[in-house]
PDB file of C-alpha atoms in Angstrom:
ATOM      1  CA  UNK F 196       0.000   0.000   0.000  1.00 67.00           C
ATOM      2  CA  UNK F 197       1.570   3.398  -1.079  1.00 76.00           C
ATOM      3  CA  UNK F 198       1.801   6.108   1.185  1.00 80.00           C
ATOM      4  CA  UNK F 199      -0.952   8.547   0.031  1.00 86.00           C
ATOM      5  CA  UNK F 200      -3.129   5.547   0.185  1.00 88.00           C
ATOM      6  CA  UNK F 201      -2.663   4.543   3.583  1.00 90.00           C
ATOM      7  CA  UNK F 202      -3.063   8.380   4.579  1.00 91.00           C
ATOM      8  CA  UNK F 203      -6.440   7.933   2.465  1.00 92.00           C
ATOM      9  CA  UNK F 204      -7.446   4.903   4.782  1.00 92.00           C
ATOM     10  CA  UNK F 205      -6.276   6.582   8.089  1.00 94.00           C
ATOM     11  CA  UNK F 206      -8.734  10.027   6.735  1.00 94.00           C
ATOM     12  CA  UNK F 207     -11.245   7.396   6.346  1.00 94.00           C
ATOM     13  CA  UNK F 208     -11.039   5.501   9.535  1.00 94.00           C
ATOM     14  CA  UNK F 209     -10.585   8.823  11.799  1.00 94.00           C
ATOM     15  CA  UNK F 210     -13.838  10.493   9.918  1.00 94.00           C
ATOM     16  CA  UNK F 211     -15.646   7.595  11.218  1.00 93.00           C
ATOM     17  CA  UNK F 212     -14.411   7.289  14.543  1.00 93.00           C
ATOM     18  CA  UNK F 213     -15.650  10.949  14.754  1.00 92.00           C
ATOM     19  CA  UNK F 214     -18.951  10.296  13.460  1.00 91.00           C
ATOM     20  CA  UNK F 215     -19.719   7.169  15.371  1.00 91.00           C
ATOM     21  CA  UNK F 216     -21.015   7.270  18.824  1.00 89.00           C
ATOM     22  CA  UNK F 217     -21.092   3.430  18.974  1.00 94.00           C
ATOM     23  CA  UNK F 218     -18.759   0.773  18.000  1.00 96.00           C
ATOM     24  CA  UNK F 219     -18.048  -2.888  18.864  1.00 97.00           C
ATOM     25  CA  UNK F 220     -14.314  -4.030  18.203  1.00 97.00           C
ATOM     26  CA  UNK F 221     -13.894  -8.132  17.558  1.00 97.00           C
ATOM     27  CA  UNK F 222     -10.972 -10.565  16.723  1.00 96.00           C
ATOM     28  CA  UNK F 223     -12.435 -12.433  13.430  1.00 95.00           C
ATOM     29  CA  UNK F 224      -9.500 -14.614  12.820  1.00 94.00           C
ATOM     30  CA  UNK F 225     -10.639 -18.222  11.620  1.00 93.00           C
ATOM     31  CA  UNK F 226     -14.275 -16.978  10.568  1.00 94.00           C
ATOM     32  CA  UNK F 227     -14.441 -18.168   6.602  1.00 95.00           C
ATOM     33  CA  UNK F 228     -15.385 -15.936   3.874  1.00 94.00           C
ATOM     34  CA  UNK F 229     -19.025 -16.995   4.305  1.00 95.00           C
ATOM     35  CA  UNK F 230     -19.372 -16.370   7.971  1.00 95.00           C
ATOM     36  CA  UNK F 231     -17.771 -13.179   7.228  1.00 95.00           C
ATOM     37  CA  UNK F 232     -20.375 -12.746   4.711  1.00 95.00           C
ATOM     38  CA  UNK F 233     -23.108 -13.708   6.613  1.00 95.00           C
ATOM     39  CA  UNK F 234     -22.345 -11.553   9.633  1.00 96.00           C
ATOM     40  CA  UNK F 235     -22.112  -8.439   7.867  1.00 95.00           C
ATOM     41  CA  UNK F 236     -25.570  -9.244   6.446  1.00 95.00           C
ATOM     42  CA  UNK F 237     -26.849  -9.382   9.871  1.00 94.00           C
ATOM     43  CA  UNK F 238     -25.104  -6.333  10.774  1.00 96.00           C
ATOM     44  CA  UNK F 239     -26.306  -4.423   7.666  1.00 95.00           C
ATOM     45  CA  UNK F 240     -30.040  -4.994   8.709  1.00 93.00           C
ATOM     46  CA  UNK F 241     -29.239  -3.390  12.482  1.00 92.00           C
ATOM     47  CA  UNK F 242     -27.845  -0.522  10.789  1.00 94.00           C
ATOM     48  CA  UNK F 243     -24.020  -1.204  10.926  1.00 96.00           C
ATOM     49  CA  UNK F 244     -20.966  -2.136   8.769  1.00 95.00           C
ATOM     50  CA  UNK F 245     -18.602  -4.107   9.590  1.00 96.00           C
ATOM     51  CA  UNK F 246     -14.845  -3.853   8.390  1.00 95.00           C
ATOM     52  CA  UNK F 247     -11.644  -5.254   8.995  1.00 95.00           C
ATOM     53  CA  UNK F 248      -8.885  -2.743   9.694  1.00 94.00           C
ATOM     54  CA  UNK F 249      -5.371  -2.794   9.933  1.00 94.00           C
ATOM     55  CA  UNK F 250      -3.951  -1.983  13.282  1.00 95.00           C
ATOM     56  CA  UNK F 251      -1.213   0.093  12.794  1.00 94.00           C
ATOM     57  CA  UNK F 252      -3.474   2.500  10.644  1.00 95.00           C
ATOM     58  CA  UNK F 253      -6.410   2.372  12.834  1.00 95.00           C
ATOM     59  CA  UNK F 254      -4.331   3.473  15.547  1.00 95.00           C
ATOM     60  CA  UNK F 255      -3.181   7.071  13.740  1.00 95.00           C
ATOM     61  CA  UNK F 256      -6.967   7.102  13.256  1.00 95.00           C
ATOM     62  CA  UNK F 257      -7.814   6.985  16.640  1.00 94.00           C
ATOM     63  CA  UNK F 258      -5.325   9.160  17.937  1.00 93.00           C
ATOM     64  CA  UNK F 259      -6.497  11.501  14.978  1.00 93.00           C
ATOM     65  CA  UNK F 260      -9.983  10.974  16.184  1.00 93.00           C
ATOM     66  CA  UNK F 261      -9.245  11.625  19.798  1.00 91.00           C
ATOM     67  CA  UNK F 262     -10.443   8.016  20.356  1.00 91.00           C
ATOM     68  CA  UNK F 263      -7.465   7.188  22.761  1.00 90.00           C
ATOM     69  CA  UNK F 264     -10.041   4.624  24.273  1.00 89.00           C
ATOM     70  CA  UNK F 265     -10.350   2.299  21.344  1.00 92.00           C
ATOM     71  CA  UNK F 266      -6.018   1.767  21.460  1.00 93.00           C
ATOM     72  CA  UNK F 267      -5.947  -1.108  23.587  1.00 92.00           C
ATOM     73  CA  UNK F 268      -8.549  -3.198  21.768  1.00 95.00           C
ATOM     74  CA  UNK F 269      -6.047  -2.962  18.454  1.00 95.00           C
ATOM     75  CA  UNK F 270      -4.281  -6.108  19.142  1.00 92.00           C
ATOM     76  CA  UNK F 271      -4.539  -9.319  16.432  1.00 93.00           C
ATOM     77  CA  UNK F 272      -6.834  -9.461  13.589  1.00 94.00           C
ATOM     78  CA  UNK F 273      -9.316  -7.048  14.267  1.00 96.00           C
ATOM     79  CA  UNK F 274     -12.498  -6.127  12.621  1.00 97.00           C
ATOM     80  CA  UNK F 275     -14.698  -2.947  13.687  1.00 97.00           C
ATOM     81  CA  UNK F 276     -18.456  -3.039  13.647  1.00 97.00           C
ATOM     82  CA  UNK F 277     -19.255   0.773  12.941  1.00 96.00           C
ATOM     83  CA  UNK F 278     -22.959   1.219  14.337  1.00 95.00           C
ATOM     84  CA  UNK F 279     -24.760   3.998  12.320  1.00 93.00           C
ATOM     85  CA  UNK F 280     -26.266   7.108  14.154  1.00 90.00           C
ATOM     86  CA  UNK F 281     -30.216   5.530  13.081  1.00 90.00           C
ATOM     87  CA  UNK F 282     -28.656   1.861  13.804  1.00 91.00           C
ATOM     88  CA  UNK F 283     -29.522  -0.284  16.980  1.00 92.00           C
ATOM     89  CA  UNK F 284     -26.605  -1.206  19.431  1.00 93.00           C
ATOM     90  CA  UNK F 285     -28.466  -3.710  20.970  1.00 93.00           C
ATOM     91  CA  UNK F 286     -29.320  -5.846  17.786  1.00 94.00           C
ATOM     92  CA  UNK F 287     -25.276  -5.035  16.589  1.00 95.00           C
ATOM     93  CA  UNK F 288     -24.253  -6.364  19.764  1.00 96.00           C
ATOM     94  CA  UNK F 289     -26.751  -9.141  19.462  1.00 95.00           C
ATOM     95  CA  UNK F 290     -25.563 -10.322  16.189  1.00 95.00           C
ATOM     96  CA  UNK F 291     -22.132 -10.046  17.388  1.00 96.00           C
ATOM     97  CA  UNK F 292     -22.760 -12.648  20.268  1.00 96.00           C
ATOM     98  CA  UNK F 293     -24.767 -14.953  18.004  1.00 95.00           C
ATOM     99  CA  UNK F 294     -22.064 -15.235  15.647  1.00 95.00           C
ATOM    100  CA  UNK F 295     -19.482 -16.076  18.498  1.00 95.00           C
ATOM    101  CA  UNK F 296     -21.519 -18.329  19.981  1.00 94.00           C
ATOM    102  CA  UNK F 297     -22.456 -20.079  17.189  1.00 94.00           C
ATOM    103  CA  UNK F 298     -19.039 -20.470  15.286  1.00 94.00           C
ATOM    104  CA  UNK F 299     -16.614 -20.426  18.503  1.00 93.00           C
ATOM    105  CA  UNK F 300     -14.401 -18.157  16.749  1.00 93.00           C
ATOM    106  CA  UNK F 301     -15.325 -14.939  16.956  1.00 96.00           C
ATOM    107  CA  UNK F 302     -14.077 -13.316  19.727  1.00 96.00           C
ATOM    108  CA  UNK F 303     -15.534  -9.537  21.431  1.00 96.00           C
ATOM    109  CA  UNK F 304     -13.258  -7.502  22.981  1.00 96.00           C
ATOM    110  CA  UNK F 305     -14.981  -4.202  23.536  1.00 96.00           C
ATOM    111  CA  UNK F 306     -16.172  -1.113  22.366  1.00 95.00           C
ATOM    112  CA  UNK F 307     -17.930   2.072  22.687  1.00 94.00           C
ATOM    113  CA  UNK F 308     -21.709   3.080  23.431  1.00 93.00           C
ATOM    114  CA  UNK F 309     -22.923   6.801  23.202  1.00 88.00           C
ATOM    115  CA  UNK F 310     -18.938   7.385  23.628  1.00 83.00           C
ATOM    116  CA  UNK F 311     -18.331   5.081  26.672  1.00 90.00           C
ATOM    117  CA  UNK F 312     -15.901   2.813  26.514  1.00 92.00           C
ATOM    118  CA  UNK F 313     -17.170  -1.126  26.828  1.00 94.00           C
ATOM    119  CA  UNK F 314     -15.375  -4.160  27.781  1.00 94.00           C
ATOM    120  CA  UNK F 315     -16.276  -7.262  25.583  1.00 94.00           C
ATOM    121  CA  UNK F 316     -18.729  -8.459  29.103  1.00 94.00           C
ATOM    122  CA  UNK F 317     -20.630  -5.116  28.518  1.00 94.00           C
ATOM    123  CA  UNK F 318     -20.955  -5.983  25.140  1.00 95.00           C
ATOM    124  CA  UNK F 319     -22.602  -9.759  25.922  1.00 94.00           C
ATOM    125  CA  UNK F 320     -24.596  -7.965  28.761  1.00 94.00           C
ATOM    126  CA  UNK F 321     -25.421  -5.481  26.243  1.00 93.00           C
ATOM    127  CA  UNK F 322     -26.715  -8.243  23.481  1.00 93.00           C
ATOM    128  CA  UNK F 323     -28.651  -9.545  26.337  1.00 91.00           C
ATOM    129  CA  UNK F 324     -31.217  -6.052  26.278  1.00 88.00           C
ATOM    130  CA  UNK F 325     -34.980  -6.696  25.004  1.00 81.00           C
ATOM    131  CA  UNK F 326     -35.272  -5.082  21.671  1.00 64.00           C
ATOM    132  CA  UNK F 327     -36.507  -1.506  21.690  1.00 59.00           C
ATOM    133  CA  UNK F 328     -40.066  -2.486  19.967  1.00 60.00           C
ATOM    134  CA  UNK F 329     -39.756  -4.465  23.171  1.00 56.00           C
ATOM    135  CA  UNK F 330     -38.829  -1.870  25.534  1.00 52.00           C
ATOM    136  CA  UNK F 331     -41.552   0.669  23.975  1.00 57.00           C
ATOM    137  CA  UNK F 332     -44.598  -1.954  24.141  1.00 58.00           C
ATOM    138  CA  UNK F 333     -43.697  -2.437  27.625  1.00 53.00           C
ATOM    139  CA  UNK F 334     -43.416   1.302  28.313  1.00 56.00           C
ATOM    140  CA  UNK F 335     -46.532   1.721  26.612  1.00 58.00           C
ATOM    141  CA  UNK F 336     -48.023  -0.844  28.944  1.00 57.00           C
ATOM    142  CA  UNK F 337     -47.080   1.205  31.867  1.00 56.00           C
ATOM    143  CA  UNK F 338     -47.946   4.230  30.607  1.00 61.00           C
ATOM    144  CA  UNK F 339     -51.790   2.681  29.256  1.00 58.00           C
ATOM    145  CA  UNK F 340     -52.265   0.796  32.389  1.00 60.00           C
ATOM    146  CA  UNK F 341     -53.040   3.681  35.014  1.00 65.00           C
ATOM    147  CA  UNK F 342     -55.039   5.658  32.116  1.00 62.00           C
ATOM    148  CA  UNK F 343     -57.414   2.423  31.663  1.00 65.00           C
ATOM    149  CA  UNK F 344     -57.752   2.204  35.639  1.00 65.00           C
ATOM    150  CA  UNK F 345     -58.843   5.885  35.131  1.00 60.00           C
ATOM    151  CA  UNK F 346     -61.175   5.385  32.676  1.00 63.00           C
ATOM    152  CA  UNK F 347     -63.111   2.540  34.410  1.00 62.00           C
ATOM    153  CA  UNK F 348     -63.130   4.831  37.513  1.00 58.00           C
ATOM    154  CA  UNK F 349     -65.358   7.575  35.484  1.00 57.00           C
ATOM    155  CA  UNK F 350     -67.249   5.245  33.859  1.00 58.00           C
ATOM    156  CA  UNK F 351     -68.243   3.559  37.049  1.00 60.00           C
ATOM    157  CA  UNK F 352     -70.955   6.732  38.124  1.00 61.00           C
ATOM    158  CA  UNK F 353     -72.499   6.733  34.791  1.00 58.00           C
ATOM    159  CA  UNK F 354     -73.172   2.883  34.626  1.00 58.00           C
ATOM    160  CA  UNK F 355     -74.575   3.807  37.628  1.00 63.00           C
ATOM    161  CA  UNK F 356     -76.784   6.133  36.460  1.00 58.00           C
ATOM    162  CA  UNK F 357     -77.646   4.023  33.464  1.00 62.00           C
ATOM    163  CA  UNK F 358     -78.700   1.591  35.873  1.00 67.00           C
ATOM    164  CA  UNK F 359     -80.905   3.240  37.839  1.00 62.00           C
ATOM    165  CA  UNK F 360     -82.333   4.557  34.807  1.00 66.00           C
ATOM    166  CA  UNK F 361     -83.097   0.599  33.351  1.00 70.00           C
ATOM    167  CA  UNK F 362     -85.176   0.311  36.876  1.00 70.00           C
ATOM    168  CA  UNK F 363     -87.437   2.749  36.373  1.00 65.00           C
ATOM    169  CA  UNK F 364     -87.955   1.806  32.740  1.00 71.00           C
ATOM    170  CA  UNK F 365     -88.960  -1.731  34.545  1.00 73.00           C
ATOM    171  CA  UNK F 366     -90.921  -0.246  36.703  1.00 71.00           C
ATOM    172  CA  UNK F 367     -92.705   1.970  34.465  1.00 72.00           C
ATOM    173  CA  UNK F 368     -93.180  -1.046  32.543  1.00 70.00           C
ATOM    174  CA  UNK F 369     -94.298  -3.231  34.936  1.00 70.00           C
ATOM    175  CA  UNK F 370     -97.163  -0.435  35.741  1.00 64.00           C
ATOM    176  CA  UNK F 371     -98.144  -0.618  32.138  1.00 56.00           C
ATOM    177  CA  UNK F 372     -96.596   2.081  30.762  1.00 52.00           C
ATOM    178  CA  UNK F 373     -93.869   1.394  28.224  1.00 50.00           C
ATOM    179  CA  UNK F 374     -93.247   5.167  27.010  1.00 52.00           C
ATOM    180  CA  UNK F 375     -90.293   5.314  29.439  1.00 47.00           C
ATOM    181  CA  UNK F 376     -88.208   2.713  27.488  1.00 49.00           C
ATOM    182  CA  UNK F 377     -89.409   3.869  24.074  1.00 49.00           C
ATOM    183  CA  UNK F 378     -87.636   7.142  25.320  1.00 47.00           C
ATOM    184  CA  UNK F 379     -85.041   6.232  26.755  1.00 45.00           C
ATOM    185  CA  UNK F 380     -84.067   4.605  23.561  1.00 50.00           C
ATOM    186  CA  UNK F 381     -85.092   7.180  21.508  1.00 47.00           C
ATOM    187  CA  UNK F 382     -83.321  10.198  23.256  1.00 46.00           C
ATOM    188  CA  UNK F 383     -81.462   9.176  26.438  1.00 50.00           C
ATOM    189  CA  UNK F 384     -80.956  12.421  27.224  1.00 48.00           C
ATOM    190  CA  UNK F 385     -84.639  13.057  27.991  1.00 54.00           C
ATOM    191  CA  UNK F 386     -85.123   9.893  29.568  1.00 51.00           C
ATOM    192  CA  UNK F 387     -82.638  11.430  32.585  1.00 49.00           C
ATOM    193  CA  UNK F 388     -84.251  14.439  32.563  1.00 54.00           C
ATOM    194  CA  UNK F 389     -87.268  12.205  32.853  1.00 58.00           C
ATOM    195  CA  UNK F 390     -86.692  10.136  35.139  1.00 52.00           C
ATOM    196  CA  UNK F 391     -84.775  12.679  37.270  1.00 48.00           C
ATOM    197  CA  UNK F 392     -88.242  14.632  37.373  1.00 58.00           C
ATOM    198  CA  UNK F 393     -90.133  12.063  38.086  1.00 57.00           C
ATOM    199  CA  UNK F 394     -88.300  11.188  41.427  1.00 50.00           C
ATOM    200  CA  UNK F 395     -88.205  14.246  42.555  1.00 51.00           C
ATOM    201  CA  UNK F 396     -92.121  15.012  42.174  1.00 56.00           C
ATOM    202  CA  UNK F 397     -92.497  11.251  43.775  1.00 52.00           C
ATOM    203  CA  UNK F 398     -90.214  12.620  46.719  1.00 47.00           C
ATOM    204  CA  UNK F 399     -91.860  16.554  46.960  1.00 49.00           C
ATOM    205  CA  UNK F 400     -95.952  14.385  46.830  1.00 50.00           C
ATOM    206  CA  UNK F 401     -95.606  13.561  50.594  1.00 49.00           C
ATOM    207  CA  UNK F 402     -94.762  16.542  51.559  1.00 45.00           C
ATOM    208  CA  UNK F 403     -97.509  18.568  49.556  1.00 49.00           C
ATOM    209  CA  UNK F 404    -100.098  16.380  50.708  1.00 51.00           C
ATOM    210  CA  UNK F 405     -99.011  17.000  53.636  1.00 45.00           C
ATOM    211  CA  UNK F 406     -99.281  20.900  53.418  1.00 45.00           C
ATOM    212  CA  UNK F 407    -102.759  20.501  51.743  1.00 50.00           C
ATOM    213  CA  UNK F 408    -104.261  18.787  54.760  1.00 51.00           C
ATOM    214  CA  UNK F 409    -103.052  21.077  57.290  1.00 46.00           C
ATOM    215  CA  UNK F 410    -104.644  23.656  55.465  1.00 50.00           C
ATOM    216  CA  UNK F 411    -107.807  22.187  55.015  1.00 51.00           C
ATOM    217  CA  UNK F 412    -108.361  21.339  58.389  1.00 47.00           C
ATOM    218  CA  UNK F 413    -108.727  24.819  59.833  1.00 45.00           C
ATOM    219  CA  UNK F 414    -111.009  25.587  57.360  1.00 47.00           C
ATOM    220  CA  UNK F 415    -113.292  22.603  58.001  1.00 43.00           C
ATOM    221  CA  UNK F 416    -113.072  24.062  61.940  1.00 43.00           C
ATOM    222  CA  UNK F 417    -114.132  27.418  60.905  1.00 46.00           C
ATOM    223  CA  UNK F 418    -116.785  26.361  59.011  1.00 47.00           C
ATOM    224  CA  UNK F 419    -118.500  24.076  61.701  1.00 45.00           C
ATOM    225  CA  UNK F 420    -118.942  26.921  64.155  1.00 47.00           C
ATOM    226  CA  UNK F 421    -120.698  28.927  61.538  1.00 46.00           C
ATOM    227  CA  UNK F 422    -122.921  25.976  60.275  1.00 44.00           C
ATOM    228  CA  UNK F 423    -124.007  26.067  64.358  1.00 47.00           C
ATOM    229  CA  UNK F 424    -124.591  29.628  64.443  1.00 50.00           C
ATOM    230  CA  UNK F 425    -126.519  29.718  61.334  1.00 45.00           C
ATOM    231  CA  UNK F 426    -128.778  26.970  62.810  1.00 45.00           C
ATOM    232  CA  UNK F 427    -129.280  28.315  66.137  1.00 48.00           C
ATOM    233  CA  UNK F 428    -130.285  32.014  64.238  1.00 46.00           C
ATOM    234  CA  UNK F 429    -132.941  30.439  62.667  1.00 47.00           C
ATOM    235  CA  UNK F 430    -135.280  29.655  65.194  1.00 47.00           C
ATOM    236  CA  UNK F 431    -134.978  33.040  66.544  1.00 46.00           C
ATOM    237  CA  UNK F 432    -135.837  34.908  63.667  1.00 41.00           C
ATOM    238  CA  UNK F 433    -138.762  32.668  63.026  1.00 42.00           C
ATOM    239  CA  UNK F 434    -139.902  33.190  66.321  1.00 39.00           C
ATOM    240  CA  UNK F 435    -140.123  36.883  65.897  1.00 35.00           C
TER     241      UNK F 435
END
């Protein structure tokens, strides 16, 4: 490699360092071409790319980059998984522990996430995460939960209401008059206002019979006395 094309790589590689939050270094020596090929298929879908890099040059990179952290990972074959800024760390980092697990040759030795510097444990504990369509059903969940629990709370009164409403339909009905359900299924509104009325000139009857009897009976009282006098007069007046 000539010299102004090693400088080109090192440009490269620092430019990305800069514009990469996330990253997950791993040793790929002994993968084959296809599990190579296979892995950076995987990769692509979670929104990363994955490239093998030459140590020495990634190095100038980094310390072009002001990505001191990344130095001591850059030992032995080493192969960078460069995590886009719309790419999911969690699925990289998934993908990443699949393939070791699964081939026994791939090896994770660390990284970064959001700029903090991960040992290859933090990147298995990291591959370990629930998705984030997981994370945001569940946080939905939470968030739906109480707001449900609220909504059953206000609906409680007017079920309530609705059935007190449905007994004095029956009752109506049972007396023979059926004009209370036709309206309450008509207009529900003025089956309330109905049936609101109509218990409160049940509860004020009492109380106006009431009133209408102790007015009467004073009146009955006067009247006697003067049904009396009227009938003792008569003789009298006769009489003269």
């Amino acid at each position: 490699m000539q010299r102004t094309e090693k400088e080109q790589v090192v440009a490269e590689l620092a430019e990305q360092l800069r514009s990469t939050d996330s990253l997950i270094v791993a040793d790929y020596r002994g993968l084959t071409n296809t599990q190579l090929e296979e892995l950076r298929g995987r990769l692509r879908s979670s929104g990363a790319r994955f490239q093998i890099v030459k140590n020495t040059l990634t190095r100038r990179a980094a310390s072009e980059a002001g990505a001191e952290a990344l130095l001591a990972l850059l030992e032995g074959p080493t192969a960078i998984a460069f995590v886009d800024a719309d790419g999911d760390p969690v699925a990289v980092a998934k993908a990443l522990s699949d393939t070791a697990r699964e081939t026994k040759v791939l090896a994770l030795r660390g990284g970064t996430l959001s700029g903090r510097s991960m040992s290859g444990e933090d990147v298995e504990e990291l591959a370990k995460l629930p998705a984030p369509e997981v994370v945001k059903s569940q946080l939905v969940g939470v968030i739906v939960a109480p707001l449900t629990q609220l909504a059953a709370l206000v609906a409680a009164p007017i079920r309530d209401l609705v059935g007190l409403i449905d007994a004095r339909i029956a009752q109506l009905e049972g007396g023979g008059d059926t004009s209370g359900s036709a309206a309450a299924q008509e207009a529900p509104v003025e089956a309330v206002a109905e049936a609101v009325e109509e218990a409160e000139s049940e509860a004020a009857a009492p109380a106006e019979d009431v009133a209408a009897e102790a007015t009467q009976e004073p009146e009955a009282a006067d009247e006697a006395p003067a049904a009396e006098d009227a009938e003792n007069a008569d003789p009298g007046t006769e009489e003269e």
